[in-house]
Amino acid sequence: MDPQRTTVAGPMASSSVKTARKSFAVTNTYINKEPIANKEIVTAHTSTPHVEKRSYHVEQNQVFQGAINVLSIIDTNKDIMCCKYTEDVNDIAAGFTDGTIRLFNCTTGACTHTLVDDECRAYPGPVTSIKHRSVSKAHPITNMLLSSYVNGCIKCWKYKYDHCLYTIREKRQTLGLSYHPRYSKFVTYGDDSKLNMYDEEAQTQERAFYSSQRRNLIDGHTSRIFACAFNPKSHHELISGGWDNTVICWDDRQPYATRYFYGVHMCGEGLDFDKPGKQILTCSWQDKDSIQLWDYGSCKLIETIVPDNLQSKLYCGRLVPETNLLVCGGSDTNLLRVVDINMKTTECCIRNNPGGVYAFDFGTLRRKSNKIPETYKRLSEIPNIPRVSFVTGRRLQTVDFGKTSNFVPK
């Protein structure tokens, strides 16, 4: 397969001139009336009681649809590529184009940690992904984050001490990583059409997933890989997608891919499994059929979801646990929206963001919904959506759903 590209898609690496800027300073989290050009954090506003009634200076052209509560807005003067909540959900980590990761307190918006070492300063490259291992009884909180970079580095950070524990260097552009849901393993993927699986404890590569290159046979990728997801009900199965318009199904007990489905152009983390591991959500960077559900066993299309008339090429998307909802974000109209899968409607939407929504992450539920007797049908699942932090251009924003915001700029 020889993929044909006519347009450039997806967040690309910035030039070395732009990424070489190393100066950084944080203002206080009160609102600046006259932002200082040399400061990277231009404004930071949170809807905590002691600041929610203050006026602030920030350009606000966003259009809100539905019950949306804006919890915080942090504007910077550098593009943000990815974000991830810490294990204790007290901080949100943001990866910048200069290779720096900064952690912001979820309550105050203050920058609590800056993760950068000498290698990041000498060879700056955008941060492409930030992840941590799933927290469980077997895997308690470790206060560590794993990050990947365009320059091929994978770094493990002990963020409480701003210390890099180890670095793995790949000879490629590393475009993302995903943790195994149970084992201390993770997979990285990049521009060489391969996925590399590592043992986190030994810090060694276990195997690689790639095509056999046999003619007229699709058993691997032929272009950049931007997304990967593990089957939650299997120890060995995972899927991946990228620029070759193909979602590949892998089994680490097999030398090559076991099956695939075609017609999905991925440019971000837009792959997700449902909880039983039987259906796959794809949120793709294409004009039509951008939200689709697929049967994992047969690799056949179940349905294409068209929730509204807004055409948006999607970078990212995830199913909301224990609901019939999904959250996705993309470019063109630069939107983040909540979609009801059964009704095929947009429940909430934020349009006209400062840039494309490259990534988002789920936080915690801010409130508990009232218990409804079994004899009544739940009318809305919106209150069951966790808070969502998303990156759009140079902004890191956190919102909650189910309550209209009184966060009005002046």
XYZ file of C-alpha atoms in Angstrom:
410
model
C 0.000 0.000 0.000
C 1.325 3.400 -0.978
C -0.639 6.047 0.923
C -1.400 9.171 -1.071
C -1.441 12.439 0.875
C -2.652 15.702 -0.594
C -2.776 17.813 2.584
C -0.728 18.020 5.732
C -2.670 16.703 8.722
C -2.147 16.618 12.439
C -0.004 18.628 14.866
C 3.467 18.802 13.353
C 6.859 19.486 14.895
C 7.719 23.156 15.127
C 10.863 24.529 13.606
C 14.060 24.477 15.633
C 13.944 28.255 15.904
C 10.583 28.197 17.643
C 11.338 25.231 19.863
C 14.714 26.525 21.031
C 13.214 29.148 23.326
C 14.151 28.140 26.847
C 13.126 31.091 29.034
C 10.184 30.485 31.344
C 8.498 32.304 34.148
C 5.095 32.038 35.785
C 2.962 34.926 36.894
C 0.831 34.661 39.980
C -2.567 33.175 39.388
C -4.395 36.448 39.830
C -5.343 38.048 36.548
C -2.916 40.263 34.694
C -4.406 43.464 33.347
C -1.347 44.047 31.177
C 0.273 40.710 30.236
C 4.062 40.833 30.096
C 5.407 39.642 26.740
C 8.401 37.828 28.208
C 6.291 35.681 30.496
C 5.128 32.344 29.175
C 2.041 32.102 31.372
C -0.032 35.053 30.199
C -3.162 34.512 32.279
C -4.419 31.916 34.685
C -7.975 31.929 35.999
C -9.774 29.376 38.116
C -13.357 29.402 39.295
C -12.432 28.913 42.943
C -14.414 31.139 45.352
C -11.676 33.673 46.025
C -11.194 34.618 42.359
C -14.357 33.679 40.504
C -15.862 37.187 40.702
C -12.750 38.989 39.534
C -12.633 40.450 36.058
C -9.744 39.341 33.885
C -8.122 40.257 30.606
C -8.330 37.418 28.096
C -9.638 37.237 24.573
C -12.701 35.024 24.646
C -14.455 34.070 21.418
C -15.614 30.620 22.423
C -19.207 29.580 21.791
C -20.780 27.312 24.408
C -23.696 24.978 23.734
C -25.330 22.990 26.509
C -24.688 22.805 30.254
C -20.984 23.628 30.526
C -19.163 24.949 33.571
C -15.727 26.483 32.924
C -13.455 25.615 35.835
C -10.167 27.149 34.695
C -8.398 28.779 31.775
C -4.602 28.978 31.551
C -3.216 30.909 28.592
C 0.454 30.669 27.610
C 2.552 31.992 24.732
C 3.666 28.551 23.500
C 1.651 25.874 21.782
C 0.564 22.945 23.933
C 0.488 19.501 22.328
C -0.852 17.149 25.019
C -2.083 16.944 28.605
C -2.547 14.352 31.341
C -3.819 14.338 34.922
C -1.447 13.014 37.548
C -2.259 9.789 39.375
C -3.799 11.624 42.342
C -5.660 14.025 39.976
C -4.368 17.017 41.923
C -2.349 18.410 39.003
C -2.621 18.507 35.242
C 0.554 18.079 33.139
C 0.872 19.906 29.817
C 3.474 19.164 27.138
C 4.780 22.124 25.134
C 6.430 22.461 21.727
C 9.744 23.436 23.330
C 10.079 20.015 24.986
C 9.049 21.213 28.437
C 6.347 19.657 30.619
C 4.661 21.846 33.212
C 2.298 20.748 35.965
C -0.504 23.071 37.042
C -2.463 22.773 40.245
C -6.100 21.950 39.481
C -7.418 24.227 42.231
C -5.276 27.353 41.922
C -3.900 27.136 38.389
C -0.365 27.709 39.693
C 2.564 26.049 37.943
C 3.842 23.559 40.526
C 6.554 21.690 38.598
C 8.631 22.108 35.435
C 10.030 18.940 33.885
C 13.020 19.619 31.643
C 16.595 18.339 31.653
C 19.816 19.233 29.844
C 18.981 16.965 26.912
C 15.619 18.657 26.383
C 17.331 22.049 26.433
C 20.092 21.007 24.033
C 17.831 19.119 21.601
C 14.355 20.595 22.019
C 11.446 18.773 20.445
C 7.687 18.930 21.021
C 6.204 16.655 23.666
C 3.895 14.242 21.837
C 2.354 12.298 24.725
C 2.227 12.127 28.542
C 0.947 9.018 30.318
C 1.134 7.146 33.621
C 0.369 3.593 34.571
C -3.199 2.833 35.628
C -3.649 3.086 39.384
C -4.942 -0.053 41.126
C -4.350 -2.069 44.279
C -1.521 -3.878 42.542
C -0.096 -0.626 41.159
C -0.376 2.171 43.762
C 0.468 5.817 43.132
C 4.115 6.270 42.112
C 4.165 10.025 41.348
C 5.731 9.290 37.963
C 4.941 10.375 34.416
C 6.161 8.922 31.128
C 6.537 11.245 28.143
C 7.503 10.933 24.490
C 9.120 13.522 22.228
C 9.422 14.160 18.505
C 13.215 13.808 18.777
C 12.796 10.127 19.701
C 13.220 10.324 23.474
C 11.010 8.593 26.039
C 11.554 9.982 29.522
C 10.287 8.833 32.908
C 9.857 11.679 35.404
C 9.573 11.653 39.172
C 7.650 14.883 38.986
C 7.554 15.586 42.730
C 11.316 16.176 42.528
C 11.493 17.456 38.906
C 13.844 14.544 38.238
C 14.225 12.351 35.145
C 14.683 8.727 36.270
C 15.679 7.298 32.898
C 15.626 8.003 29.154
C 15.040 5.637 26.242
C 16.209 6.935 22.859
C 14.632 5.788 19.612
C 16.011 6.549 16.148
C 12.772 8.013 14.826
C 10.103 10.598 15.538
C 8.183 9.158 18.474
C 4.589 10.344 18.098
C 2.942 8.794 21.153
C 2.800 6.047 23.766
C 0.222 3.892 25.555
C 0.375 1.902 28.789
C -0.753 -1.682 29.138
C -3.866 -1.687 31.378
C -2.505 -4.425 33.692
C 1.195 -5.091 33.179
C 4.152 -2.761 33.666
C 4.559 -2.436 29.908
C 4.051 0.349 27.423
C 4.037 0.765 23.651
C 5.525 3.637 21.659
C 4.794 4.455 18.028
C 6.168 6.840 15.455
C 6.981 7.761 11.875
C 8.684 4.458 10.982
C 5.371 2.537 10.904
C 6.393 0.437 13.923
C 5.184 -0.049 17.475
C 7.777 -0.862 20.124
C 6.768 -2.631 23.336
C 8.906 -2.027 26.444
C 9.115 -3.579 29.871
C 8.941 -0.604 32.213
C 10.695 -2.265 35.148
C 13.613 -3.587 33.073
C 13.573 -0.532 30.760
C 14.204 -2.802 27.780
C 12.392 -3.389 24.513
C 10.496 -6.682 24.396
C 9.388 -6.711 20.794
C 8.297 -4.616 17.817
C 5.083 -4.711 15.794
C 5.556 -4.079 12.074
C 4.461 -5.172 8.612
C 5.970 -8.198 6.871
C 6.200 -6.085 3.676
C 4.728 -8.911 1.651
C 3.045 -7.798 -1.539
C -0.760 -7.485 -1.612
C -0.961 -8.327 2.098
C -1.913 -5.880 4.852
C -0.465 -7.131 8.131
C 1.019 -3.897 9.483
C 1.279 -0.154 8.963
C 2.865 1.603 6.010
C 2.953 5.176 7.356
C 3.040 7.242 10.548
C 1.179 5.884 13.578
C -0.695 8.344 15.792
C -2.949 6.208 18.005
C -2.875 2.959 19.976
C -5.274 1.322 22.427
C -5.139 -1.930 24.411
C -8.130 -4.260 24.611
C -9.317 -3.975 28.257
C -10.400 -7.635 28.300
C -7.208 -9.122 26.873
C -3.636 -9.366 28.072
C -2.248 -9.589 24.542
C -4.379 -7.603 22.080
C -4.090 -3.995 20.933
C -5.025 -1.790 17.982
C -3.317 1.129 16.236
C -4.098 3.695 13.543
C -2.367 6.376 11.527
C -1.859 8.045 8.166
C -2.307 4.885 6.069
C -6.097 5.004 6.661
C -5.994 1.588 8.324
C -6.681 0.435 11.883
C -4.533 -2.620 12.575
C -5.402 -5.309 15.161
C -2.346 -6.845 16.830
C -1.749 -9.827 19.099
C 1.639 -9.982 20.823
C 1.584 -13.772 20.418
C 1.567 -13.378 16.620
C 4.456 -12.154 14.465
C 2.296 -9.804 12.374
C -1.151 -8.221 12.475
C -4.117 -10.568 12.713
C -6.734 -8.377 10.955
C -7.574 -4.794 10.036
C -10.273 -2.411 8.813
C -9.813 0.359 6.275
C -11.073 3.919 5.802
C -10.009 5.667 9.032
C -7.416 8.462 8.808
C -5.905 8.982 12.264
C -3.916 12.063 13.319
C -4.204 11.799 17.097
C -5.392 9.640 19.964
C -8.798 8.908 18.498
C -9.005 5.167 19.198
C -10.843 3.653 22.147
C -12.401 0.363 23.265
C -15.680 0.013 25.098
C -15.510 -1.637 28.521
C -16.370 -5.177 27.289
C -13.700 -4.878 24.597
C -16.130 -5.723 21.793
C -16.534 -2.355 20.068
C -14.027 0.230 18.848
C -14.560 3.977 18.648
C -12.680 5.836 15.904
C -12.461 9.643 15.790
C -10.645 10.456 12.568
C -9.187 13.488 10.807
C -11.467 13.518 7.771
C -14.371 15.569 6.457
C -16.934 12.768 6.486
C -17.490 9.734 8.705
C -15.266 11.151 11.429
C -17.086 9.341 14.289
C -17.610 5.612 13.791
C -18.199 2.462 15.830
C -16.680 -0.843 14.682
C -17.119 -4.456 15.747
C -13.777 -5.689 17.062
C -14.324 -9.372 16.274
C -15.323 -8.987 12.638
C -13.730 -5.560 11.928
C -17.012 -4.484 10.335
C -18.559 -1.048 10.625
C -21.462 -0.920 13.087
C -22.550 2.661 12.473
C -21.407 6.138 11.552
C -22.485 8.834 14.014
C -23.390 12.273 12.638
C -24.417 14.263 15.726
C -24.911 17.683 14.103
C -24.222 19.768 11.020
C -20.810 20.938 12.217
C -18.072 19.396 10.097
C -14.904 18.886 12.118
C -11.813 16.822 11.471
C -11.118 15.070 14.761
C -7.776 14.520 16.479
C -8.930 12.810 19.661
C -11.880 10.977 21.140
C -12.796 8.689 24.029
C -15.842 6.886 25.362
C -17.105 8.145 28.722
C -17.028 5.226 31.209
C -20.386 3.775 32.292
C -22.396 5.978 29.918
C -23.566 6.059 26.311
C -21.570 9.224 25.682
C -18.299 10.088 23.979
C -16.074 13.160 24.052
C -14.110 14.231 20.979
C -12.129 17.225 19.762
C -10.739 18.465 16.489
C -9.947 21.282 14.089
C -11.668 23.385 11.403
C -14.350 24.650 13.796
C -11.892 23.946 16.646
C -14.444 22.221 18.803
C -14.784 19.948 21.789
C -18.120 18.162 22.026
C -20.044 15.557 23.987
C -22.051 13.173 21.818
C -24.875 10.843 22.816
C -24.192 7.617 20.928
C -27.733 6.249 21.125
C -29.533 9.469 20.220
C -26.779 10.585 17.802
C -26.969 14.151 19.051
C -24.525 16.693 20.432
C -25.279 17.221 24.121
C -22.591 19.850 24.811
C -20.172 21.684 22.558
C -17.439 24.333 22.787
C -16.696 25.934 19.396
C -14.275 28.574 18.130
C -11.462 27.588 20.458
C -8.095 29.345 19.978
C -6.744 26.329 18.080
C -7.449 22.741 17.200
C -8.218 20.486 20.158
C -5.233 18.119 19.942
C -5.775 16.221 23.183
C -7.838 16.017 26.366
C -7.989 13.939 29.534
C -10.658 12.930 32.014
C -10.367 14.054 35.620
C -12.776 13.281 38.459
C -16.476 13.810 38.983
C -17.019 17.060 40.858
C -20.363 16.026 42.263
C -22.371 12.869 42.804
C -25.604 12.567 40.895
C -28.709 11.835 42.907
C -29.829 8.236 43.017
C -32.833 7.586 40.818
C -35.235 4.728 41.579
C -35.125 1.829 39.163
C -38.699 2.573 38.114
C -37.550 5.858 36.569
C -35.477 6.250 33.457
C -32.427 8.477 33.621
C -33.067 11.432 31.353
C -29.509 12.664 31.067
C -26.088 11.146 31.619
C -24.272 14.462 31.352
C -23.651 14.750 35.140
C -21.745 11.453 34.957
C -19.018 12.914 32.728
C -15.784 13.603 34.615
C -14.207 17.017 34.355
C -12.291 17.409 31.103
C -9.004 19.253 30.578
C -8.142 19.948 26.952
C -5.452 21.766 25.000
C -6.295 24.211 22.252
C -3.522 26.274 20.714
C -1.702 27.922 23.616
C -4.509 27.379 26.103
C -5.084 24.696 28.730
C -8.735 24.732 29.745
C -10.756 22.655 32.199
C -14.528 22.281 31.999
C -17.254 20.348 33.729
C -20.602 19.324 32.297
C -24.078 19.331 33.746
C -24.184 22.868 35.100
C -24.263 26.186 33.286
C -21.229 28.340 33.930
C -21.269 31.836 35.414
C -17.689 32.250 34.214
C -18.280 35.353 32.043
C -15.349 37.447 30.772
C -15.428 41.228 30.998
